[in-house]
Tab-separated table of C-alpha atoms and ligand atoms in Angstrom:
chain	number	residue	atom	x	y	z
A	1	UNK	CA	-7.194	-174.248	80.325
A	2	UNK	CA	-9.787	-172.041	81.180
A	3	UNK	CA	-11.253	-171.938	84.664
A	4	UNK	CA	-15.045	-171.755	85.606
A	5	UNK	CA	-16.148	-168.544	86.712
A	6	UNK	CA	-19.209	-170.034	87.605
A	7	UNK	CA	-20.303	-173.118	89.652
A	8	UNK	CA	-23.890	-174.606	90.334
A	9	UNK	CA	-24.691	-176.407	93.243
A	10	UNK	CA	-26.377	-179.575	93.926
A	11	UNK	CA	-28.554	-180.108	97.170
A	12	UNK	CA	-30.622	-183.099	97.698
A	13	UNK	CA	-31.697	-183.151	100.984
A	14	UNK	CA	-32.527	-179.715	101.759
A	15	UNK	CA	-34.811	-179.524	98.560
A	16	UNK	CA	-36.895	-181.869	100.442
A	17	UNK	CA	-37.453	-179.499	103.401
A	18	UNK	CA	-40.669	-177.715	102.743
A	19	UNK	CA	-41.345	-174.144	104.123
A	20	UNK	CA	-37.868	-174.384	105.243
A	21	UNK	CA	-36.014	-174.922	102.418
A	22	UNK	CA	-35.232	-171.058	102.046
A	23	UNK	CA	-33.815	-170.836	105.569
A	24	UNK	CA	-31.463	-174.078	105.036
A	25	UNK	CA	-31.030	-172.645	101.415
A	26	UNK	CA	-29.858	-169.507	103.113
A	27	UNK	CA	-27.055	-171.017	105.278
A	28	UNK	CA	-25.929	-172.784	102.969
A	29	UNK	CA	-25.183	-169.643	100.777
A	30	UNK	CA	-23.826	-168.386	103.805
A	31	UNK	CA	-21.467	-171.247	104.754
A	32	UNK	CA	-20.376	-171.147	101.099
A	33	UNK	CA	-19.758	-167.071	101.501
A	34	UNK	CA	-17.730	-167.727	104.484
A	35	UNK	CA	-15.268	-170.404	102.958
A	36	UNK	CA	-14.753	-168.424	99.798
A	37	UNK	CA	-13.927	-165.262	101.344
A	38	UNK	CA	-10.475	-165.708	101.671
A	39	UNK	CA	-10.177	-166.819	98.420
A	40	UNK	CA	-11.787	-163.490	96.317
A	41	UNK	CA	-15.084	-161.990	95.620
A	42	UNK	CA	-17.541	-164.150	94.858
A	43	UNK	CA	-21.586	-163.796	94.276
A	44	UNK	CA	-23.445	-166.582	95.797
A	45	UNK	CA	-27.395	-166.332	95.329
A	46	UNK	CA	-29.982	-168.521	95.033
A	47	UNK	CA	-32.248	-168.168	91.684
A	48	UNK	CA	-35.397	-170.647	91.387
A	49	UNK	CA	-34.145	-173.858	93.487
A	50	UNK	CA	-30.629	-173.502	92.513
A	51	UNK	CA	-27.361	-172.362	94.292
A	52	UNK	CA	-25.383	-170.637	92.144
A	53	UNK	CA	-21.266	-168.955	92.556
A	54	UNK	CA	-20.160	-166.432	90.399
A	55	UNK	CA	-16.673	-165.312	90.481
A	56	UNK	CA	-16.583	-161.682	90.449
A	57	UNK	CA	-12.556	-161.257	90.538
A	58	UNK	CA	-9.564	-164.130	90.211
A	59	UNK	CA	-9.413	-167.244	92.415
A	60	UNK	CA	-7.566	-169.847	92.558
A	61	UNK	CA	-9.689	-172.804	91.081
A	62	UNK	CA	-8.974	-175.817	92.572
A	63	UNK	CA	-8.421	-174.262	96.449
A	64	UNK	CA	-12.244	-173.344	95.913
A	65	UNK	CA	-13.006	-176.293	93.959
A	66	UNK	CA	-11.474	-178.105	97.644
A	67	UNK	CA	-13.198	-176.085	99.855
A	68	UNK	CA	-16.484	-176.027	98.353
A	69	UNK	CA	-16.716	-179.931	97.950
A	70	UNK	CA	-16.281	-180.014	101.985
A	71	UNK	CA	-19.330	-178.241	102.594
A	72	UNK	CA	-22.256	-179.873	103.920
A	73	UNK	CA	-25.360	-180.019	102.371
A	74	UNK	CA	-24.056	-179.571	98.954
A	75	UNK	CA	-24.018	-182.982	96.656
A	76	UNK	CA	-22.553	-181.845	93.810
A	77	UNK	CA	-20.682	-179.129	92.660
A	78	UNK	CA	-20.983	-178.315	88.657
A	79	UNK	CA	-18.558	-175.979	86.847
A	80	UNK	CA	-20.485	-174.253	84.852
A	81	UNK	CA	-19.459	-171.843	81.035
A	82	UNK	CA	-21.894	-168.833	80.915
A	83	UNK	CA	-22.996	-167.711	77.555
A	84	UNK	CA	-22.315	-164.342	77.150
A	85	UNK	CA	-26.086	-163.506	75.421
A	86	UNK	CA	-29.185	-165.829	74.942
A	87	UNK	CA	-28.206	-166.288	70.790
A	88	UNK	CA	-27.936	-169.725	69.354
A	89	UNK	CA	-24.482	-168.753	68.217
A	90	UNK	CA	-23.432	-167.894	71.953
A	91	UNK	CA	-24.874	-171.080	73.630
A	92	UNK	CA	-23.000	-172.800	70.887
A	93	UNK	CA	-19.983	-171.252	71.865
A	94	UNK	CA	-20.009	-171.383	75.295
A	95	UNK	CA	-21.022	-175.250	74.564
A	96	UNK	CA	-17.811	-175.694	72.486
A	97	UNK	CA	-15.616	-173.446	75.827
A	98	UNK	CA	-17.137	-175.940	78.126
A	99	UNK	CA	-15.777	-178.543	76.102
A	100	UNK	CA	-12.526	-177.715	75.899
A	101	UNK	CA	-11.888	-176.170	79.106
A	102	UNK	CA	-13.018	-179.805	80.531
A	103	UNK	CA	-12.284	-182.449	78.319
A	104	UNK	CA	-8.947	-181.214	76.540
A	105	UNK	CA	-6.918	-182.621	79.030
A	106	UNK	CA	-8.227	-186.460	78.646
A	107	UNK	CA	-9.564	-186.320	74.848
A	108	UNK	CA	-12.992	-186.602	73.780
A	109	UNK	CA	-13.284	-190.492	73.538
A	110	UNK	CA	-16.504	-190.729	74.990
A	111	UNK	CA	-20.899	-190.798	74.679
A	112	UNK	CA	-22.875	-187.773	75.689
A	113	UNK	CA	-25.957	-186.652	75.628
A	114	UNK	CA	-27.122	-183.082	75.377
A	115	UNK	CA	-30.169	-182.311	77.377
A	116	UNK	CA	-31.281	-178.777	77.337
A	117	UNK	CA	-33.827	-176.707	79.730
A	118	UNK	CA	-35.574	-173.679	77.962
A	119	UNK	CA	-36.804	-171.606	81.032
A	120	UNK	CA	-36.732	-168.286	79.395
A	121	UNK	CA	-39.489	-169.499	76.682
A	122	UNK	CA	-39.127	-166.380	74.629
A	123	UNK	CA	-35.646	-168.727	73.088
A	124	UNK	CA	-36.994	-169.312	69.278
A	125	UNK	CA	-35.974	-172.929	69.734
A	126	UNK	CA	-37.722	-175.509	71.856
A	127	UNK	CA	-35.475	-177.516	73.713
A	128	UNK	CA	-35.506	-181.032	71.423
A	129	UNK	CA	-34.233	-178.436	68.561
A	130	UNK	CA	-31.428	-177.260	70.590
A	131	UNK	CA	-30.507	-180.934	71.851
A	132	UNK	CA	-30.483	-181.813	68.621
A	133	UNK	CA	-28.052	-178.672	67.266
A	134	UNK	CA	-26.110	-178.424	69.827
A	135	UNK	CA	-25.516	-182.599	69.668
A	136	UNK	CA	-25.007	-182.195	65.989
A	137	UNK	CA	-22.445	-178.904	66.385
A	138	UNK	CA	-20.683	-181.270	68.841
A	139	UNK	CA	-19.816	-184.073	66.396
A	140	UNK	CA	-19.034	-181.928	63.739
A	141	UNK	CA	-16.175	-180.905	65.945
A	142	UNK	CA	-15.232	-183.884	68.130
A	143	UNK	CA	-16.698	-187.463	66.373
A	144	UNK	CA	-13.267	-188.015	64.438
A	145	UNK	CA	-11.291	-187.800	67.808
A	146	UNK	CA	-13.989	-190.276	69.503
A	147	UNK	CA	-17.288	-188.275	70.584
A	148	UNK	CA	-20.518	-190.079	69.804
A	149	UNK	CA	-24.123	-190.217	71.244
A	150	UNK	CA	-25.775	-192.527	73.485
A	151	UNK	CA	-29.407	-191.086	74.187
A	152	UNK	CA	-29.831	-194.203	76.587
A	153	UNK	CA	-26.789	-194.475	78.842
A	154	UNK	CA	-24.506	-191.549	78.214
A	155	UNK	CA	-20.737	-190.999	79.418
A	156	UNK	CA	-21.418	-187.401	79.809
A	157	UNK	CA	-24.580	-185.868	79.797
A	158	UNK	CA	-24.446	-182.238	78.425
A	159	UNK	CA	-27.129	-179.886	80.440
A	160	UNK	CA	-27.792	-176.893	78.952
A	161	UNK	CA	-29.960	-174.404	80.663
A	162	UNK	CA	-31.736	-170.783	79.224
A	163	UNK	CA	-32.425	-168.748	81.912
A	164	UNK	CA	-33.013	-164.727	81.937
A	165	UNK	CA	-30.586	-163.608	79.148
A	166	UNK	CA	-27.893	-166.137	79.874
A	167	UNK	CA	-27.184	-169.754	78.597
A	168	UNK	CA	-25.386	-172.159	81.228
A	169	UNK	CA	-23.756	-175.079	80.092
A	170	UNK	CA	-22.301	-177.985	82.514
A	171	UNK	CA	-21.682	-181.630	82.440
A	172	UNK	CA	-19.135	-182.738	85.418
A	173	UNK	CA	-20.214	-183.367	89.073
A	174	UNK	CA	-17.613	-183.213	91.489
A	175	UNK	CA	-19.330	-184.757	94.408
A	176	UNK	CA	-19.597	-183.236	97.780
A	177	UNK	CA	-20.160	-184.555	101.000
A	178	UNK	CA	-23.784	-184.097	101.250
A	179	UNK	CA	-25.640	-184.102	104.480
A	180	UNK	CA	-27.344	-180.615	105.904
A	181	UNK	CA	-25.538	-177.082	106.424
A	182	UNK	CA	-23.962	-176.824	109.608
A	183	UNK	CA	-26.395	-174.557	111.698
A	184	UNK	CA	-29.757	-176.105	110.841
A	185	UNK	CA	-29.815	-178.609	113.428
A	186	UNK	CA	-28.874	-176.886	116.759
A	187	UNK	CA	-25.289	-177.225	118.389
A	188	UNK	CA	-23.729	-180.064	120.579
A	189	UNK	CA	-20.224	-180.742	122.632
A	190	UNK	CA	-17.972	-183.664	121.262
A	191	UNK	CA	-15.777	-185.364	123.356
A	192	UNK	CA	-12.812	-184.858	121.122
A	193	UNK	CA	-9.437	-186.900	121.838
A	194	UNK	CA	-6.736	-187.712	119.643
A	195	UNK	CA	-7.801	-191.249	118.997
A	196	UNK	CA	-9.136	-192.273	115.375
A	197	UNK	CA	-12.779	-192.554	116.437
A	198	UNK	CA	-14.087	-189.165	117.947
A	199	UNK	CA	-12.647	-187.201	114.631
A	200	UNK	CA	-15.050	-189.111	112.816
A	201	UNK	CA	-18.011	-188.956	115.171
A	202	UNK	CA	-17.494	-185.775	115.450
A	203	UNK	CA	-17.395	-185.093	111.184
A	204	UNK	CA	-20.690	-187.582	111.349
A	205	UNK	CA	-22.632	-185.151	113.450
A	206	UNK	CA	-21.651	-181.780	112.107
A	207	UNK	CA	-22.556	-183.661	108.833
A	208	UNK	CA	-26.191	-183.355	109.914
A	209	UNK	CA	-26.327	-179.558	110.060
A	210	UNK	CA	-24.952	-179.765	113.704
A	211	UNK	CA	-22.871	-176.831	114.500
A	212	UNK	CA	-20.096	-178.537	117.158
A	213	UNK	CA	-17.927	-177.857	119.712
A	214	UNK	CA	-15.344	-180.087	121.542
A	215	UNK	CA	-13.979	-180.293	124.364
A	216	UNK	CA	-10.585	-182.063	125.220
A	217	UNK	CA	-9.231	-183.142	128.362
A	218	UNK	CA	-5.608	-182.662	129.090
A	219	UNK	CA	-3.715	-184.007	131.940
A	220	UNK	CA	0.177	-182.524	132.033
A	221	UNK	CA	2.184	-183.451	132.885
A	222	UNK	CA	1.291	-187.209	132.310
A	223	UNK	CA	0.000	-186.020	128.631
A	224	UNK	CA	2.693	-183.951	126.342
A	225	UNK	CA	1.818	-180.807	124.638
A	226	UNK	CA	2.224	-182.918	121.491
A	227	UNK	CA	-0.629	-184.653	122.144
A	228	UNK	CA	-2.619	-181.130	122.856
A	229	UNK	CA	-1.784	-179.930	119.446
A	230	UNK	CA	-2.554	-183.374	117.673
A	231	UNK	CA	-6.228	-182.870	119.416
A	232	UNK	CA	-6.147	-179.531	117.686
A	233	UNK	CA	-5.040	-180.448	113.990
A	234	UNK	CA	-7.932	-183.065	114.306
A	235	UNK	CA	-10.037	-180.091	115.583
A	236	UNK	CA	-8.912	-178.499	112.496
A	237	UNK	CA	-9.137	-180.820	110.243
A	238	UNK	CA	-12.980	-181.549	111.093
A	239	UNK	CA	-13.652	-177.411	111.276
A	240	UNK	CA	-12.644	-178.032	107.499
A	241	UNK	CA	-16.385	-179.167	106.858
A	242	UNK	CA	-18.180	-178.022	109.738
A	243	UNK	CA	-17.093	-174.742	110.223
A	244	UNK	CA	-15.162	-173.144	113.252
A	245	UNK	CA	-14.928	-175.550	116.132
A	246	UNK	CA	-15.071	-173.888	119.594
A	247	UNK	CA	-12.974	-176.420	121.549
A	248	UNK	CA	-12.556	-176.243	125.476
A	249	UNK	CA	-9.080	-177.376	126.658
A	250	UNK	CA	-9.554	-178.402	130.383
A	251	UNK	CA	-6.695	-179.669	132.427
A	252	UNK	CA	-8.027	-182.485	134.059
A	253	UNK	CA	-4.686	-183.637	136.378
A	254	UNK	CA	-5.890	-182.765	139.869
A	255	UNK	CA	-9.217	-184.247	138.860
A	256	UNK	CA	-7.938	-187.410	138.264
A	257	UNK	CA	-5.422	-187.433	140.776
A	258	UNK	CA	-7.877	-187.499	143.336
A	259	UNK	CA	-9.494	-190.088	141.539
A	260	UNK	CA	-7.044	-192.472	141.658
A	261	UNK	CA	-5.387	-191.633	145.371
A	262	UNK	CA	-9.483	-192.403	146.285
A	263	UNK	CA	-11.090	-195.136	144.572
A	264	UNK	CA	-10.243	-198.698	143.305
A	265	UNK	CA	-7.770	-198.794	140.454
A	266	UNK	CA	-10.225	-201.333	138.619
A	267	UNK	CA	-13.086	-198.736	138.172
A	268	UNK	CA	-10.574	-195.614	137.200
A	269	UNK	CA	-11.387	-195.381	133.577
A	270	UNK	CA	-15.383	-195.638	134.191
A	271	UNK	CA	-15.086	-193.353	137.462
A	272	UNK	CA	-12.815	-190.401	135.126
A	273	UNK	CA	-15.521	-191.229	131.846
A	274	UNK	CA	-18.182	-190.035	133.995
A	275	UNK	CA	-16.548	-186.886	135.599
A	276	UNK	CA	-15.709	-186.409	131.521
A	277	UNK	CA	-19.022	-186.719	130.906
A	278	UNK	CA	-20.061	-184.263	133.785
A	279	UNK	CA	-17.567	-181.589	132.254
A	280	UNK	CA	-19.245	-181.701	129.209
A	281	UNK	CA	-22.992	-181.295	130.021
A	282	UNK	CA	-21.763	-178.653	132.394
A	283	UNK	CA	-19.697	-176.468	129.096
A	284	UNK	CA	-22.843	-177.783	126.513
A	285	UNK	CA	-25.255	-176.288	129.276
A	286	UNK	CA	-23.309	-173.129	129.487
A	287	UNK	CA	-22.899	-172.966	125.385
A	288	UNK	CA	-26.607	-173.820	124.973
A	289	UNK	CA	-25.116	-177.430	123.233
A	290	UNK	CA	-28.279	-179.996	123.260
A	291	UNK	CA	-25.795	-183.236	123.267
A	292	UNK	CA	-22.436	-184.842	124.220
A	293	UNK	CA	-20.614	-186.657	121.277
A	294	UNK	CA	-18.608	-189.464	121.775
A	295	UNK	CA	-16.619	-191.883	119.610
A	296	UNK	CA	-17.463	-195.030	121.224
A	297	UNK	CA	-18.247	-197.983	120.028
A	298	UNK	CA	-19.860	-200.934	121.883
A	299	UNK	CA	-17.254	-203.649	122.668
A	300	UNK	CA	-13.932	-201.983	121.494
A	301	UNK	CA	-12.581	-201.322	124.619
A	302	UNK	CA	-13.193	-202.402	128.616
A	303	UNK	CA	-14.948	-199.272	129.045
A	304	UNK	CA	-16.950	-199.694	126.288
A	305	UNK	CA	-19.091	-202.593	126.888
A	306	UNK	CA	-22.523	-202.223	127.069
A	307	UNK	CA	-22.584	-202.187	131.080
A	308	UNK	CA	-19.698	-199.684	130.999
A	309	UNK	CA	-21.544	-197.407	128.522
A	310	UNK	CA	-24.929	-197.714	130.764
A	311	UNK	CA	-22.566	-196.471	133.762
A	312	UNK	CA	-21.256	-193.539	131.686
A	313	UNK	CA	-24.050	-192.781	130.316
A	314	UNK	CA	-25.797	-192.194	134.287
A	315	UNK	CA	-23.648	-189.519	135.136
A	316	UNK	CA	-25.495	-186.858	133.725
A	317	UNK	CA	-28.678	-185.957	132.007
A	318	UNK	CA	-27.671	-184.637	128.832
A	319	UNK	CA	-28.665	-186.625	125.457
A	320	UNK	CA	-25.552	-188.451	124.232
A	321	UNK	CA	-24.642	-189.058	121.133
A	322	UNK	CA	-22.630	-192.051	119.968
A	323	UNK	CA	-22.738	-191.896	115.744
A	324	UNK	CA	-19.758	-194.530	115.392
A	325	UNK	CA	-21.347	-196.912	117.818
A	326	UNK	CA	-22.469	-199.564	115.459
A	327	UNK	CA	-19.469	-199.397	113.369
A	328	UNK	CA	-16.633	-201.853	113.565
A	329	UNK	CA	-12.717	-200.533	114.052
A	330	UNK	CA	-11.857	-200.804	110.449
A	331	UNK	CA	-14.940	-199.119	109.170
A	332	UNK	CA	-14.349	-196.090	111.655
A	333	UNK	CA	-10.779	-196.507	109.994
A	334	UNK	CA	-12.048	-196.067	106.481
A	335	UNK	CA	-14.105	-193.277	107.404
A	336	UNK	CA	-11.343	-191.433	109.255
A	337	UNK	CA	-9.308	-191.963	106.082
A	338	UNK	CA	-11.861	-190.320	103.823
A	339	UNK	CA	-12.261	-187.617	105.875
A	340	UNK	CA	-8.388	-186.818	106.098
A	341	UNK	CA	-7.882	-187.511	109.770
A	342	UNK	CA	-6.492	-191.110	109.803
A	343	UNK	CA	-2.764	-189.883	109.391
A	344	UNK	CA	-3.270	-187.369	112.077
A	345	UNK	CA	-5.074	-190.294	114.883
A	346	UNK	CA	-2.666	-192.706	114.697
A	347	UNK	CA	0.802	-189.882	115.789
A	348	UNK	CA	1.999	-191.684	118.742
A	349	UNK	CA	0.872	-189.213	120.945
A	350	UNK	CA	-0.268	-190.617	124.630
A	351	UNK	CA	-3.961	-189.023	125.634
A	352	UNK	CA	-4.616	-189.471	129.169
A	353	UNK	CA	-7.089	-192.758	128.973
A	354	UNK	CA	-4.087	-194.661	128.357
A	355	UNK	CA	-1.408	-193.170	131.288
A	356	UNK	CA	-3.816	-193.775	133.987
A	357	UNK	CA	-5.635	-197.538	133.046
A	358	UNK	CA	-5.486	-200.670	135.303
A	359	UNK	CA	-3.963	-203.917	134.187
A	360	UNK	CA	-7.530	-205.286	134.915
A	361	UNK	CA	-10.189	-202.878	134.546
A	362	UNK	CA	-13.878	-204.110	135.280
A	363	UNK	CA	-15.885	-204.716	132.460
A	364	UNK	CA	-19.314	-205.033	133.763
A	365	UNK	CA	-19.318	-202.333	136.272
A	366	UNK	CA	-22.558	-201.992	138.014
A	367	UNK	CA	-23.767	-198.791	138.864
A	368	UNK	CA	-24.226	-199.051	142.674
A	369	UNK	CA	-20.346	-200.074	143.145
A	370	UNK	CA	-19.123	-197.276	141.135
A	371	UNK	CA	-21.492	-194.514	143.151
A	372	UNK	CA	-19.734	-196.242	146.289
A	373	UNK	CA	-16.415	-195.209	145.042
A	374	UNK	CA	-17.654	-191.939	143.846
A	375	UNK	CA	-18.585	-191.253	147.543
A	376	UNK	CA	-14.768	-191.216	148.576
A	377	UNK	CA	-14.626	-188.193	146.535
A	378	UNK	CA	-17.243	-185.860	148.024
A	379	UNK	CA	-15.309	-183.224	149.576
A	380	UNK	CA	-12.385	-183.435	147.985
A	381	UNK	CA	-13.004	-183.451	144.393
A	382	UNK	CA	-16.007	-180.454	144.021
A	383	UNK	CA	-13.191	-177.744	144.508
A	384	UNK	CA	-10.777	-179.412	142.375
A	385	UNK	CA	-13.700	-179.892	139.505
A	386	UNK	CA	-15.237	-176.368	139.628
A	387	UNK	CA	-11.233	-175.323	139.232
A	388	UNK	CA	-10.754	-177.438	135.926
A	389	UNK	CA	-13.927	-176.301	134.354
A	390	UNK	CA	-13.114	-172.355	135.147
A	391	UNK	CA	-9.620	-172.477	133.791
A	392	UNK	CA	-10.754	-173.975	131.092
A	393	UNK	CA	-8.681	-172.369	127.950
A	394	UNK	CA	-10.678	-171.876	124.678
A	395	UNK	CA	-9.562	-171.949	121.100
A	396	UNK	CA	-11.192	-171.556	118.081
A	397	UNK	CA	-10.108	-174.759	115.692
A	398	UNK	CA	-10.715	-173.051	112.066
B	1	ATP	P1	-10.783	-192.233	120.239
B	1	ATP	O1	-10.265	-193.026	119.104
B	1	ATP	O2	-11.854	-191.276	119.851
B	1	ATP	O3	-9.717	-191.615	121.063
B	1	ATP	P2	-10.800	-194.501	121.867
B	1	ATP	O4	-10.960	-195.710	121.017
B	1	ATP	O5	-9.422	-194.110	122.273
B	1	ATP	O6	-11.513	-193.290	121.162
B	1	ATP	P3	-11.565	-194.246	124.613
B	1	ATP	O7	-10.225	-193.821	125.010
B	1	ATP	O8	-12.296	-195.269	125.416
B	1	ATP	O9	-11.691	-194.764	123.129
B	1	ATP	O10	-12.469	-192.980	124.543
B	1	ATP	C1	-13.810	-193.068	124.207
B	1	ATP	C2	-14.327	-191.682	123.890
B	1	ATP	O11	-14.167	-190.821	125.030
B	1	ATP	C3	-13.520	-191.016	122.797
B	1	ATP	O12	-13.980	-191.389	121.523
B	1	ATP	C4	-13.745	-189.572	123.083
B	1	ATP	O13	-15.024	-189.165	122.621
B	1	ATP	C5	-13.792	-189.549	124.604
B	1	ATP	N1	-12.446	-189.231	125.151
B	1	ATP	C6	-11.486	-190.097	125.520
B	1	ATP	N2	-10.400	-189.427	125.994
B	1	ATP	C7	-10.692	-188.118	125.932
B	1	ATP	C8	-9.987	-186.902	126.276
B	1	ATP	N3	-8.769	-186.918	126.768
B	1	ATP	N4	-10.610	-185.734	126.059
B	1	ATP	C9	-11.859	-185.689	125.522
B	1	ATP	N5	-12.563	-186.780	125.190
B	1	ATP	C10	-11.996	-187.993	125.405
B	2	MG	MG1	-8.609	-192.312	122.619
């Protein structure tokens, strides 16, 4: 079977985006650019309100055809069989290509529809007379193995399009993720831990055109390396669709040490959340992030009742984003197994919220107590904090 050297690409949202449709058109053609490079040489351009990739050189199909459907902002990804002139005889044939390259495999048992576009009007035919030849060459071919028409509600719906000197011919959408290309919508800092909900928060931001970054905090030797490189295949696995993820690896062990030789064992989770949550704004201030991401969700855990969130949430003064928050455990679950992460979250892996937790954590902390605590700290923990945060290691998850 013959492979597409061509693909069109389906955007919804970003049509929608006014004067600034060409710059979000733009990155998209450059996210797709970047994710095909490895792969061969490729021409991506954009040609009246349309996306379209040429293959200039071989490929291998369905690598592409994997990477491209991960790309946000793209909806739909069409294969599409070029004509190789603007003749009736050529659209014909590249009609009859299509069909074979496409529905071979599973016979042609099904209703279509042919619906073509005549933009280059110099075409002798209007388009009714080529829906109507093209539907009729079709059945001549296919009807005895099971091809018929349905104007009204068709299987397949043929789309034939005349532009310049070329006919383009496609019928299958292979859906994409939608959402907006990574890099329209500023950058932020996720909280990224090994756990099945920050993966997916995480994905959900980036999936609004956020470019991301993460941040993971690692505390040897109570947390194995194992659990370091789980963080990272998540990492990676989320980079899939959002592009490169800059994460920060900060070893958080004297940090929380001194947090729990100092303050009440009840209030260690919130206490370490917030001096998380300090990290962060500190790195997302220093990357020029605008948010923190979480994976929270209200009620799941102790430390993520509303009080406990509120008490988080005061340590610093950066926006914080919480995209799962509404979503119950099994829908976070279903998410993280469409993305492709679930597998990877539930390794045994320890992360360090669950080597350091009390037998009887508070649940409504109030803020006043847990500043009381804090104050046990002063002088002891500002060394050990500026430490962590410079000797942070970086890697790029890709
Ligand atoms: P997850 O499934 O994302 O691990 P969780 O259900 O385990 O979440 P918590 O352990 O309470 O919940 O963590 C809440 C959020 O805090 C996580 O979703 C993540 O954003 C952040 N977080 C927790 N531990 C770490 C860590 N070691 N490094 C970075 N972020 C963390
Ligand atoms: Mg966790």
């Amino acid at each position: 079977m013959e492979k597409a050297k061509m693909f069109l690409v389906r955007y919804a949202e970003i049509g929608t985006k006014g004067k600034n449709r060409y710059v979000f058109e733009d990155i998209l053609c450059k996210r797709i650019r970047s994710r095909l490079k490895p792969l061969g040489e490729f021409d991506v351009r954009r040609d009246f309100g349309r996306i379209y990739i040429e293959a200039l050189s071989d490929y291998d199909y369905d690598e592409a055809v994997e990477r491209l459907t991960k790309i946000f902002g793209i909806v739909g990804l069409c294969p599409v069989t070029v004509s190789d002139e603007l003749t009736y005889e050529s659209i014909r044939k590249a009609v009859i290509d299509h069909f074979e390259s496409t529905f071979a495999e599973d016979g042609f048992d099904f209703s279509f529809k042919v619906h073509t576009r005549r933009i280059n009007k110099d075409f002798p035919m209007n388009s009714m007379e080529i829906d109507m030849e093209i539907g009729h060459d079709l059945l001549e071919k296919y009807e005895s193995e099971g091809l018929h028409v349905d104007v009204h509600k068709p299987d397949i719906m043929v789309e034939v399009e005349l532009r310049g000197e070329k006919g383009y011919v496609y019928s299958k959408i292979l859906p994409g993720p939608g959402g907006l290309p990574v890099g329209t919508n500023g950058k932020a800092m996720s909280l990224l831990s090994g756990g099945i909900d920050s993966p997916v928060a995480t994905y959900m931001v980036a999936k609004r055109g956020v470019e991301m970054e993460a941040v993971y905090f690692n505390s040897p030797p109570y947390t194995s390396a194992r659990a370091l490189e789980k963080v990272q295949k998540l990492g990676t696995i989320v980079a899939q669709y959002s592009g490169p993820i800059k994460m920060y690896v900060v070893n958080f062990t004297d940090v929380q040490l001194a947090i729990y030789d100092n303050c009440p064992h009840d209030q260690l989770t919130i206490i370490m959340k917030r001096y998380f949550f300090r990290m962060a704004a500190d790195l997302a201030k220093r990357d020029d992030c605008q948010a923190i991401v979480t994976g929270e969700s209200i009620g799941q855990v102790s430390s993520q009742t509303m009080q406990s969130l509120a008490v988080i949430d005061d340590a610093v003064d950066t926006p914080v984003f919480r995209p799962v928050i509404g979503m119950d455990k099994q829908e976070i679950v279903e998410y993280s197994q469409k993305i492709g992460t679930f597998e990877t979250s539930i390794e045994p892996y320890e992360d360090c919220c669950t080597i350091f937790v009390d037998k009887h954590p508070v649940t409504k902390p109030k803020l006043y107590a847990i500043e009381k605590s804090e104050k046990r700290l002063e002088g002891i923990i500002e060394p050990l904090y500026q430490k962590a945060l410079e000797s942070a290691e970086v890697v790029i998850l890709k």
